[in-house]
PDB file of C-alpha atoms in Angstrom:
ATOM      1  CA  MET A 218       4.975  16.236  -1.093  1.00 92.00           C
ATOM      2  CA  LEU A 219       8.760  16.237  -1.166  1.00 97.00           C
ATOM      3  CA  LEU A 220      10.504  13.904   1.236  1.00 98.00           C
ATOM      4  CA  GLY A 221      14.329  13.265   2.024  1.00 98.00           C
ATOM      5  CA  SER A 222      16.138  10.146   2.539  1.00 98.00           C
ATOM      6  CA  ILE A 223      19.703   9.585   3.732  1.00 98.00           C
ATOM      7  CA  GLU A 224      20.870   5.995   3.694  1.00 97.00           C
ATOM      8  CA  ALA A 225      24.342   6.250   5.794  1.00 96.00           C
ATOM      9  CA  GLY A 226      26.437   3.426   5.474  1.00 90.00           C
ATOM     10  CA  GLY A 227      29.855   2.876   6.779  1.00 86.00           C
ATOM     11  CA  THR A 228      31.243   3.074   3.282  1.00 87.00           C
ATOM     12  CA  LYS A 229      28.995   5.623   1.499  1.00 93.00           C
ATOM     13  CA  PHE A 230      26.184   8.006   1.951  1.00 97.00           C
ATOM     14  CA  VAL A 231      23.154   7.686  -0.393  1.00 97.00           C
ATOM     15  CA  CYS A 232      20.960  10.811  -0.353  1.00 98.00           C
ATOM     16  CA  ALA A 233      17.740  11.112  -2.023  1.00 98.00           C
ATOM     17  CA  VAL A 234      14.512  13.254  -2.697  1.00 98.00           C
ATOM     18  CA  GLY A 235      11.031  11.791  -3.725  1.00 98.00           C
ATOM     19  CA  ASP A 236       7.522  11.757  -3.020  1.00 96.00           C
ATOM     20  CA  GLU A 237       4.952   9.920  -0.933  1.00 95.00           C
ATOM     21  CA  LYS A 238       4.682   7.279  -3.647  1.00 95.00           C
ATOM     22  CA  TYR A 239       8.199   6.544  -3.300  1.00 96.00           C
ATOM     23  CA  ASN A 240       9.438   7.793  -6.696  1.00 95.00           C
ATOM     24  CA  ILE A 241      12.803   9.196  -6.499  1.00 97.00           C
ATOM     25  CA  LYS A 242      13.371  12.693  -8.071  1.00 97.00           C
ATOM     26  CA  GLU A 243      16.908  13.006  -7.525  1.00 98.00           C
ATOM     27  CA  SER A 244      19.879  11.122  -5.695  1.00 97.00           C
ATOM     28  CA  VAL A 245      23.440  11.528  -4.906  1.00 98.00           C
ATOM     29  CA  SER A 246      26.017   9.189  -3.255  1.00 97.00           C
ATOM     30  CA  PHE A 247      29.488  10.059  -1.894  1.00 98.00           C
ATOM     31  CA  PRO A 248      32.175   8.086   0.395  1.00 96.00           C
ATOM     32  CA  THR A 249      31.858   8.083   4.119  1.00 96.00           C
ATOM     33  CA  THR A 250      34.640  10.079   5.299  1.00 96.00           C
ATOM     34  CA  LYS A 251      34.881  12.254   8.384  1.00 96.00           C
ATOM     35  CA  PRO A 252      31.543  13.235  10.143  1.00 97.00           C
ATOM     36  CA  ASN A 253      31.764  17.058   9.522  1.00 96.00           C
ATOM     37  CA  GLU A 254      32.747  16.636   5.775  1.00 97.00           C
ATOM     38  CA  THR A 255      30.171  13.905   5.205  1.00 98.00           C
ATOM     39  CA  LEU A 256      27.227  15.496   7.002  1.00 98.00           C
ATOM     40  CA  LYS A 257      28.063  19.049   5.267  1.00 98.00           C
ATOM     41  CA  LYS A 258      27.747  17.297   1.834  1.00 98.00           C
ATOM     42  CA  ALA A 259      24.347  15.699   2.792  1.00 98.00           C
ATOM     43  CA  VAL A 260      23.201  19.218   3.976  1.00 98.00           C
ATOM     44  CA  GLU A 261      24.453  20.871   0.707  1.00 98.00           C
ATOM     45  CA  PHE A 262      22.282  18.323  -1.311  1.00 98.00           C
ATOM     46  CA  PHE A 263      19.136  19.032   0.613  1.00 98.00           C
ATOM     47  CA  LYS A 264      19.526  22.627   0.698  1.00 97.00           C
ATOM     48  CA  LYS A 265      18.764  22.688  -3.105  1.00 97.00           C
ATOM     49  CA  PHE A 266      15.013  21.483  -2.288  1.00 97.00           C
ATOM     50  CA  PRO A 267      13.545  24.428  -0.090  1.00 96.00           C
ATOM     51  CA  GLU A 268      10.121  22.797  -0.490  1.00 97.00           C
ATOM     52  CA  LEU A 269      11.519  19.570   1.590  1.00 97.00           C
ATOM     53  CA  GLU A 270       9.007  18.542   4.215  1.00 97.00           C
ATOM     54  CA  SER A 271      10.541  15.884   6.162  1.00 98.00           C
ATOM     55  CA  ILE A 272      13.403  13.311   6.043  1.00 98.00           C
ATOM     56  CA  GLY A 273      14.122   9.812   7.137  1.00 98.00           C
ATOM     57  CA  ILE A 274      17.461   8.786   8.172  1.00 98.00           C
ATOM     58  CA  ALA A 275      18.638   5.276   8.263  1.00 97.00           C
ATOM     59  CA  SER A 276      22.178   5.118   9.670  1.00 96.00           C
ATOM     60  CA  PHE A 277      24.932   2.530  10.422  1.00 92.00           C
ATOM     61  CA  GLY A 278      25.425   2.083  14.166  1.00 87.00           C
ATOM     62  CA  PRO A 279      25.168   1.425  16.939  1.00 91.00           C
ATOM     63  CA  ILE A 280      23.036   4.631  17.320  1.00 94.00           C
ATOM     64  CA  GLU A 281      20.879   6.011  20.261  1.00 95.00           C
ATOM     65  CA  ILE A 282      17.182   5.863  19.402  1.00 92.00           C
ATOM     66  CA  ARG A 283      15.731   6.648  22.684  1.00 93.00           C
ATOM     67  CA  THR A 284      14.172  10.137  22.303  1.00 91.00           C
ATOM     68  CA  ASP A 285      14.322  10.995  25.913  1.00 93.00           C
ATOM     69  CA  ALA A 286      18.038  10.197  25.932  1.00 95.00           C
ATOM     70  CA  THR A 287      20.480  12.880  26.213  1.00 96.00           C
ATOM     71  CA  ASN A 288      22.352  11.730  23.170  1.00 96.00           C
ATOM     72  CA  TYR A 289      19.263  10.946  20.965  1.00 96.00           C
ATOM     73  CA  GLY A 290      20.252  11.021  17.298  1.00 96.00           C
ATOM     74  CA  TYR A 291      24.045  10.370  17.935  1.00 97.00           C
ATOM     75  CA  VAL A 292      25.916   7.670  16.362  1.00 96.00           C
ATOM     76  CA  THR A 293      27.482   5.998  19.374  1.00 94.00           C
ATOM     77  CA  SER A 294      30.079   3.251  19.844  1.00 87.00           C
ATOM     78  CA  THR A 295      30.599   2.615  16.443  1.00 85.00           C
ATOM     79  CA  PRO A 296      34.013   1.189  15.161  1.00 78.00           C
ATOM     80  CA  LYS A 297      33.791   3.399  12.210  1.00 85.00           C
ATOM     81  CA  PRO A 298      36.983   5.844  12.804  1.00 88.00           C
ATOM     82  CA  GLY A 299      35.983   9.163  13.700  1.00 95.00           C
ATOM     83  CA  TRP A 300      32.398   8.674  14.121  1.00 96.00           C
ATOM     84  CA  LYS A 301      31.901   7.692  17.606  1.00 95.00           C
ATOM     85  CA  ASN A 302      29.532   9.897  19.711  1.00 96.00           C
ATOM     86  CA  THR A 303      28.609  12.149  16.436  1.00 97.00           C
ATOM     87  CA  ASP A 304      25.469  14.092  16.823  1.00 98.00           C
ATOM     88  CA  PHE A 305      23.967  13.055  13.418  1.00 98.00           C
ATOM     89  CA  VAL A 306      20.339  14.003  13.981  1.00 98.00           C
ATOM     90  CA  GLY A 307      21.354  17.554  15.577  1.00 97.00           C
ATOM     91  CA  VAL A 308      23.316  18.543  12.679  1.00 97.00           C
ATOM     92  CA  ILE A 309      20.722  17.710  10.059  1.00 98.00           C
ATOM     93  CA  LYS A 310      17.610  19.402  12.292  1.00 96.00           C
ATOM     94  CA  GLN A 311      19.777  22.507  12.721  1.00 97.00           C
ATOM     95  CA  ALA A 312      20.483  22.723   9.102  1.00 97.00           C
ATOM     96  CA  LEU A 313      17.233  22.027   7.507  1.00 97.00           C
ATOM     97  CA  ASP A 314      14.774  22.705  10.322  1.00 96.00           C
ATOM     98  CA  ILE A 315      12.284  19.825   9.235  1.00 97.00           C
ATOM     99  CA  PRO A 316      11.054  16.577  10.980  1.00 97.00           C
ATOM    100  CA  VAL A 317      13.397  13.827  10.980  1.00 98.00           C
ATOM    101  CA  PHE A 318      12.832  10.007  11.594  1.00 97.00           C
ATOM    102  CA  TRP A 319      16.012   8.507  12.906  1.00 97.00           C
ATOM    103  CA  THR A 320      16.411   4.701  12.734  1.00 95.00           C
ATOM    104  CA  THR A 321      19.248   2.215  11.823  1.00 94.00           C
ATOM    105  CA  ASP A 322      20.176   1.175   8.230  1.00 93.00           C
ATOM    106  CA  VAL A 323      18.688  -2.153   8.323  1.00 95.00           C
ATOM    107  CA  ASN A 324      15.250  -0.671  10.082  1.00 95.00           C
ATOM    108  CA  GLY A 325      15.133   1.603   6.976  1.00 96.00           C
ATOM    109  CA  SER A 326      15.414  -1.246   4.857  1.00 97.00           C
ATOM    110  CA  ALA A 327      13.184  -3.509   6.515  1.00 97.00           C
ATOM    111  CA  TYR A 328      10.378  -0.797   6.556  1.00 97.00           C
ATOM    112  CA  GLY A 329      10.760  -0.142   2.703  1.00 97.00           C
ATOM    113  CA  GLU A 330      10.402  -4.084   2.354  1.00 97.00           C
ATOM    114  CA  TYR A 331       7.340  -3.996   4.529  1.00 97.00           C
ATOM    115  CA  THR A 332       5.809  -1.298   2.543  1.00 96.00           C
ATOM    116  CA  ALA A 333       6.577  -2.964  -0.692  1.00 96.00           C
ATOM    117  CA  TYR A 334       4.933  -6.169   0.186  1.00 95.00           C
ATOM    118  CA  LYS A 335       1.912  -4.046   1.702  1.00 93.00           C
ATOM    119  CA  GLU A 336       1.680  -2.343  -1.827  1.00 91.00           C
ATOM    120  CA  LYS A 337       1.464  -5.633  -3.422  1.00 88.00           C
ATOM    121  CA  LYS A 338      -1.623  -6.472  -1.075  1.00 80.00           C
ATOM    122  CA  GLU A 339       0.094  -9.169   0.664  1.00 82.00           C
ATOM    123  CA  ASP A 340      -1.080  -9.897   3.957  1.00 85.00           C
ATOM    124  CA  ILE A 341       2.106  -9.396   6.086  1.00 92.00           C
ATOM    125  CA  ASN A 342       2.573  -7.801   9.341  1.00 93.00           C
ATOM    126  CA  SER A 343       6.008  -9.381  10.337  1.00 95.00           C
ATOM    127  CA  LEU A 344       9.426  -9.511   8.529  1.00 97.00           C
ATOM    128  CA  VAL A 345      13.044  -9.435   9.351  1.00 97.00           C
ATOM    129  CA  TYR A 346      15.474  -7.933   7.141  1.00 97.00           C
ATOM    130  CA  TYR A 347      19.279  -9.057   7.207  1.00 97.00           C
ATOM    131  CA  THR A 348      22.153  -7.175   5.430  1.00 95.00           C
ATOM    132  CA  VAL A 349      24.921  -9.396   4.852  1.00 96.00           C
ATOM    133  CA  GLY A 350      27.748  -7.305   3.394  1.00 90.00           C
ATOM    134  CA  THR A 351      30.732  -5.235   5.086  1.00 87.00           C
ATOM    135  CA  GLY A 352      28.985  -5.900   8.317  1.00 90.00           C
ATOM    136  CA  ILE A 353      25.975  -7.780   9.369  1.00 94.00           C
ATOM    137  CA  GLY A 354      22.735  -6.510  10.919  1.00 94.00           C
ATOM    138  CA  ALA A 355      19.089  -6.950  10.957  1.00 96.00           C
ATOM    139  CA  GLY A 356      15.758  -5.000  11.199  1.00 96.00           C
ATOM    140  CA  VAL A 357      12.931  -6.456  12.958  1.00 96.00           C
ATOM    141  CA  ILE A 358       9.088  -5.519  12.314  1.00 96.00           C
ATOM    142  CA  VAL A 359       6.193  -7.219  14.299  1.00 94.00           C
ATOM    143  CA  ASP A 360       2.645  -5.996  14.070  1.00 92.00           C
ATOM    144  CA  GLY A 361       4.023  -3.145  11.603  1.00 89.00           C
ATOM    145  CA  LYS A 362       6.328  -1.997  14.480  1.00 92.00           C
ATOM    146  CA  PHE A 363      10.129  -1.896  15.030  1.00 93.00           C
ATOM    147  CA  ILE A 364      11.326  -4.098  17.834  1.00 90.00           C
ATOM    148  CA  GLY A 365      13.588  -2.510  20.293  1.00 76.00           C
ATOM    149  CA  SER A 366      12.834  -0.143  23.032  1.00 67.00           C
ATOM    150  CA  GLN A 367      15.819   0.391  25.164  1.00 71.00           C
ATOM    151  CA  GLY A 368      17.841   0.262  21.908  1.00 72.00           C
ATOM    152  CA  HIS A 369      17.736  -1.319  18.397  1.00 83.00           C
ATOM    153  CA  PRO A 370      18.491  -5.167  17.667  1.00 83.00           C
ATOM    154  CA  GLU A 371      22.172  -5.975  17.136  1.00 86.00           C
ATOM    155  CA  LEU A 372      21.504  -9.282  15.382  1.00 94.00           C
ATOM    156  CA  GLY A 373      24.774  -9.302  13.426  1.00 94.00           C
ATOM    157  CA  HIS A 374      26.857  -9.875  16.893  1.00 94.00           C
ATOM    158  CA  VAL A 375      24.957 -12.897  18.255  1.00 96.00           C
ATOM    159  CA  PHE A 376      26.891 -16.012  18.640  1.00 97.00           C
ATOM    160  CA  VAL A 377      26.861 -19.187  16.422  1.00 97.00           C
ATOM    161  CA  LYS A 378      27.938 -22.561  16.410  1.00 98.00           C
ATOM    162  CA  ARG A 379      31.174 -22.942  14.832  1.00 98.00           C
ATOM    163  CA  HIS A 380      31.610 -24.888  11.538  1.00 98.00           C
ATOM    164  CA  LEU A 381      33.854 -27.908  11.958  1.00 97.00           C
ATOM    165  CA  ALA A 382      35.917 -26.824   8.971  1.00 97.00           C
ATOM    166  CA  ASP A 383      36.227 -23.295  10.344  1.00 98.00           C
ATOM    167  CA  LEU A 384      37.579 -23.703  13.831  1.00 97.00           C
ATOM    168  CA  SER A 385      40.956 -22.239  13.210  1.00 96.00           C
ATOM    169  CA  PHE A 386      39.502 -18.845  11.698  1.00 98.00           C
ATOM    170  CA  LYS A 387      39.472 -16.310  14.571  1.00 96.00           C
ATOM    171  CA  GLY A 388      36.714 -14.129  13.030  1.00 97.00           C
ATOM    172  CA  THR A 389      37.023 -10.305  11.919  1.00 95.00           C
ATOM    173  CA  CYS A 390      34.821  -8.650  14.615  1.00 93.00           C
ATOM    174  CA  PRO A 391      36.890  -6.248  16.680  1.00 89.00           C
ATOM    175  CA  TYR A 392      34.678  -6.543  19.583  1.00 88.00           C
ATOM    176  CA  HIS A 393      33.741 -10.420  19.825  1.00 92.00           C
ATOM    177  CA  GLY A 394      35.921 -12.125  17.206  1.00 93.00           C
ATOM    178  CA  ASP A 395      33.800 -15.043  16.097  1.00 95.00           C
ATOM    179  CA  CYS A 396      30.311 -13.629  16.443  1.00 97.00           C
ATOM    180  CA  LEU A 397      28.081 -13.834  13.333  1.00 98.00           C
ATOM    181  CA  GLU A 398      29.369 -10.617  11.665  1.00 96.00           C
ATOM    182  CA  GLY A 399      32.864 -11.893  12.521  1.00 97.00           C
ATOM    183  CA  LEU A 400      32.160 -15.232  10.724  1.00 98.00           C
ATOM    184  CA  ALA A 401      30.119 -14.520   7.855  1.00 98.00           C
ATOM    185  CA  SER A 402      30.326 -10.982   6.559  1.00 96.00           C
ATOM    186  CA  GLY A 403      31.891  -9.860   3.403  1.00 94.00           C
ATOM    187  CA  PRO A 404      35.569  -9.163   4.617  1.00 95.00           C
ATOM    188  CA  THR A 405      35.610 -12.813   6.209  1.00 97.00           C
ATOM    189  CA  PHE A 406      36.371 -14.045   2.886  1.00 97.00           C
ATOM    190  CA  LYS A 407      39.306 -11.839   2.468  1.00 97.00           C
ATOM    191  CA  ALA A 408      40.607 -12.825   5.720  1.00 97.00           C
ATOM    192  CA  ARG A 409      40.222 -16.638   5.124  1.00 98.00           C
ATOM    193  CA  LEU A 410      41.297 -16.693   1.609  1.00 97.00           C
ATOM    194  CA  GLY A 411      43.157 -13.655   0.581  1.00 97.00           C
ATOM    195  CA  ILE A 412      40.764 -12.608  -1.829  1.00 96.00           C
ATOM    196  CA  PRO A 413      37.535 -10.436  -1.836  1.00 93.00           C
ATOM    197  CA  GLY A 414      34.067 -12.501  -1.724  1.00 92.00           C
ATOM    198  CA  GLN A 415      33.137 -11.237  -4.916  1.00 91.00           C
ATOM    199  CA  ASP A 416      36.008 -12.876  -6.531  1.00 95.00           C
ATOM    200  CA  VAL A 417      35.282 -16.412  -4.857  1.00 96.00           C
ATOM    201  CA  PRO A 418      33.282 -18.662  -6.989  1.00 96.00           C
ATOM    202  CA  LEU A 419      30.210 -20.251  -5.333  1.00 95.00           C
ATOM    203  CA  THR A 420      31.899 -23.608  -5.767  1.00 96.00           C
ATOM    204  CA  ASP A 421      34.414 -22.767  -3.022  1.00 97.00           C
ATOM    205  CA  PRO A 422      33.521 -24.263   0.200  1.00 97.00           C
ATOM    206  CA  THR A 423      33.872 -21.158   2.034  1.00 98.00           C
ATOM    207  CA  TRP A 424      30.287 -20.212   0.573  1.00 98.00           C
ATOM    208  CA  ASP A 425      28.789 -23.330   2.489  1.00 98.00           C
ATOM    209  CA  ILE A 426      30.512 -22.218   5.760  1.00 98.00           C
ATOM    210  CA  VAL A 427      29.106 -18.900   5.411  1.00 98.00           C
ATOM    211  CA  ALA A 428      25.637 -20.135   4.764  1.00 98.00           C
ATOM    212  CA  TYR A 429      25.996 -22.343   7.600  1.00 98.00           C
ATOM    213  CA  TYR A 430      26.254 -19.346   9.974  1.00 98.00           C
ATOM    214  CA  VAL A 431      23.610 -17.273   8.021  1.00 98.00           C
ATOM    215  CA  ALA A 432      21.333 -20.347   8.451  1.00 98.00           C
ATOM    216  CA  GLN A 433      21.985 -20.316  12.085  1.00 98.00           C
ATOM    217  CA  ALA A 434      20.802 -16.634  12.238  1.00 98.00           C
ATOM    218  CA  ALA A 435      17.687 -17.301  10.322  1.00 98.00           C
ATOM    219  CA  ILE A 436      16.802 -20.070  12.741  1.00 98.00           C
ATOM    220  CA  GLN A 437      17.416 -17.852  15.569  1.00 97.00           C
ATOM    221  CA  THR A 438      14.948 -15.241  14.129  1.00 96.00           C
ATOM    222  CA  THR A 439      12.527 -17.940  13.356  1.00 97.00           C
ATOM    223  CA  LEU A 440      12.327 -19.279  17.003  1.00 97.00           C
ATOM    224  CA  THR A 441      12.360 -15.893  18.730  1.00 95.00           C
ATOM    225  CA  PHE A 442      10.113 -13.755  16.339  1.00 95.00           C
ATOM    226  CA  ARG A 443       8.374 -16.190  14.222  1.00 96.00           C
ATOM    227  CA  PRO A 444       8.076 -13.621  11.328  1.00 96.00           C
ATOM    228  CA  GLN A 445       6.280 -14.284   7.947  1.00 96.00           C
ATOM    229  CA  LYS A 446       9.470 -13.592   6.005  1.00 97.00           C
ATOM    230  CA  ILE A 447      13.053 -13.288   6.281  1.00 98.00           C
ATOM    231  CA  ILE A 448      14.805 -11.123   3.598  1.00 98.00           C
ATOM    232  CA  ILE A 449      18.454 -11.339   3.177  1.00 98.00           C
ATOM    233  CA  GLY A 450      20.115  -8.523   1.353  1.00 96.00           C
ATOM    234  CA  GLY A 451      23.675  -6.952   1.035  1.00 93.00           C
ATOM    235  CA  GLY A 452      26.597  -7.635  -0.972  1.00 89.00           C
ATOM    236  CA  VAL A 453      27.252 -11.136   0.031  1.00 93.00           C
ATOM    237  CA  SER A 454      23.375 -12.204  -0.749  1.00 94.00           C
ATOM    238  CA  SER A 455      22.325 -13.702  -4.149  1.00 95.00           C
ATOM    239  CA  GLU A 456      19.632 -16.047  -5.207  1.00 96.00           C
ATOM    240  CA  ALA A 457      22.329 -18.851  -5.396  1.00 97.00           C
ATOM    241  CA  PHE A 458      23.506 -18.254  -1.866  1.00 97.00           C
ATOM    242  CA  LEU A 459      20.213 -18.399  -0.535  1.00 98.00           C
ATOM    243  CA  VAL A 460      19.815 -21.835  -2.037  1.00 98.00           C
ATOM    244  CA  LYS A 461      22.602 -22.901   0.177  1.00 98.00           C
ATOM    245  CA  VAL A 462      21.226 -21.040   3.169  1.00 98.00           C
ATOM    246  CA  ARG A 463      17.819 -22.496   2.773  1.00 98.00           C
ATOM    247  CA  LYS A 464      19.378 -26.054   2.459  1.00 98.00           C
ATOM    248  CA  GLN A 465      21.454 -25.517   5.559  1.00 98.00           C
ATOM    249  CA  PHE A 466      18.402 -23.986   7.430  1.00 98.00           C
ATOM    250  CA  LYS A 467      16.437 -27.115   6.659  1.00 97.00           C
ATOM    251  CA  THR A 468      19.035 -29.500   7.844  1.00 97.00           C
ATOM    252  CA  LEU A 469      19.850 -27.723  11.008  1.00 97.00           C
ATOM    253  CA  LEU A 470      16.047 -26.902  12.163  1.00 98.00           C
ATOM    254  CA  ASN A 471      15.480 -30.616  11.495  1.00 97.00           C
ATOM    255  CA  ASP A 472      11.578 -30.182  11.376  1.00 94.00           C
ATOM    256  CA  TYR A 473      11.532 -28.781  14.940  1.00 96.00           C
ATOM    257  CA  ILE A 474       8.633 -26.509  13.754  1.00 96.00           C
ATOM    258  CA  GLU A 475       6.978 -26.243  10.633  1.00 93.00           C
ATOM    259  CA  VAL A 476       8.167 -23.705   8.229  1.00 94.00           C
ATOM    260  CA  THR A 477       6.225 -24.199   4.851  1.00 85.00           C
ATOM    261  CA  ASP A 478       7.842 -23.072   1.525  1.00 94.00           C
ATOM    262  CA  LEU A 479      11.064 -22.160   2.216  1.00 97.00           C
ATOM    263  CA  ASP A 480      11.733 -20.597  -1.131  1.00 97.00           C
ATOM    264  CA  SER A 481       9.055 -17.935  -0.148  1.00 96.00           C
ATOM    265  CA  TYR A 482      10.175 -17.504   3.537  1.00 97.00           C
ATOM    266  CA  ILE A 483      13.645 -16.733   3.092  1.00 98.00           C
ATOM    267  CA  VAL A 484      14.041 -14.352   0.165  1.00 98.00           C
ATOM    268  CA  MET A 485      16.134 -11.705  -1.744  1.00 98.00           C
ATOM    269  CA  PRO A 486      14.750  -8.095  -1.346  1.00 97.00           C
ATOM    270  CA  LEU A 487      11.447  -7.314  -3.278  1.00 96.00           C
ATOM    271  CA  VAL A 488      12.509  -3.577  -3.824  1.00 96.00           C
ATOM    272  CA  PRO A 489      15.037  -3.613  -6.759  1.00 93.00           C
ATOM    273  CA  GLU A 490      18.338  -1.950  -7.108  1.00 90.00           C
ATOM    274  CA  ASN A 491      19.184  -2.208  -3.491  1.00 89.00           C
ATOM    275  CA  GLY A 492      16.445   0.636  -3.003  1.00 94.00           C
ATOM    276  CA  SER A 493      14.930  -0.839   0.281  1.00 96.00           C
ATOM    277  CA  ALA A 494      16.459   1.797   2.728  1.00 96.00           C
ATOM    278  CA  THR A 495      15.579   4.649   0.661  1.00 97.00           C
ATOM    279  CA  ARG A 496      11.941   3.568   0.086  1.00 97.00           C
ATOM    280  CA  GLY A 497      11.630   3.032   3.700  1.00 97.00           C
ATOM    281  CA  ASP A 498      13.261   6.306   4.648  1.00 98.00           C
ATOM    282  CA  PHE A 499      10.588   8.202   2.478  1.00 98.00           C
ATOM    283  CA  ALA A 500       7.934   6.214   4.406  1.00 97.00           C
ATOM    284  CA  LEU A 501       9.369   6.723   7.646  1.00 97.00           C
ATOM    285  CA  ALA A 502       9.692  10.526   6.820  1.00 98.00           C
ATOM    286  CA  ILE A 503       5.865  10.821   6.371  1.00 97.00           C
ATOM    287  CA  LYS A 504       5.331   9.089   9.735  1.00 93.00           C
ATOM    288  CA  ALA A 505       7.687  11.705  11.247  1.00 95.00           C
ATOM    289  CA  MET A 506       5.325  14.476  10.129  1.00 94.00           C
ATOM    290  CA  LYS A 507       2.436  12.907  12.132  1.00 83.00           C
TER     291      LYS A 507
END
């Protein structure tokens, strides 16, 4: 069985083909430019594999996931220039004529992590996957299913309590200013300090401020969904950063409810080399065939 995956990020596309055991046979990545140009490259890659049976697409958003909506399969009100109201699924289906599973980039990653834990024979049925990078988003799985019927969650745009040392920072979100994404995503480091986050040493107090906001998001997730795990991936995440997040989480939650073993509750992705979304797409491509 040959399956396809498109991890459609705002910065780059990663396209891959693999099998039902999640082994990647071939992959390619290229910058996310104009919709016609980018989708054409994706189609050209998959056209090389006439035996392709199904494809999973995990896309940046917002996207329309309601199958009865007239614009199902579209990227909708995205701030990504040129991509607003783009018929993503329609282009792929017309070109390849195979089943498509359509979801968000973070849902794809969440499902990849879910299948990886299941493969380890861990008794896990609920998790939340956050990506903290150029933007912030989260995919939620409860009882093996995605949360969201009228649309997908937008947990990167929840509001958080401001850190006292960060009150003068206006935030970077073009819609809300100081929502979670506007205060804790990767670009906020450069907005505050004038240098990219990857060049900011972990001893800089900005990391503690960002950890404070991410810990609040983890608390909101804990108190609403009560998942078995919170997984934090993306370019900002690292084990050293998660140490700071866990510390803030413990302080802010203040033992309101029992959360045992924070080291195994708030964790880095299990799938190596940023491969959670591709693995998830392969698994979702199988579901699309049923």
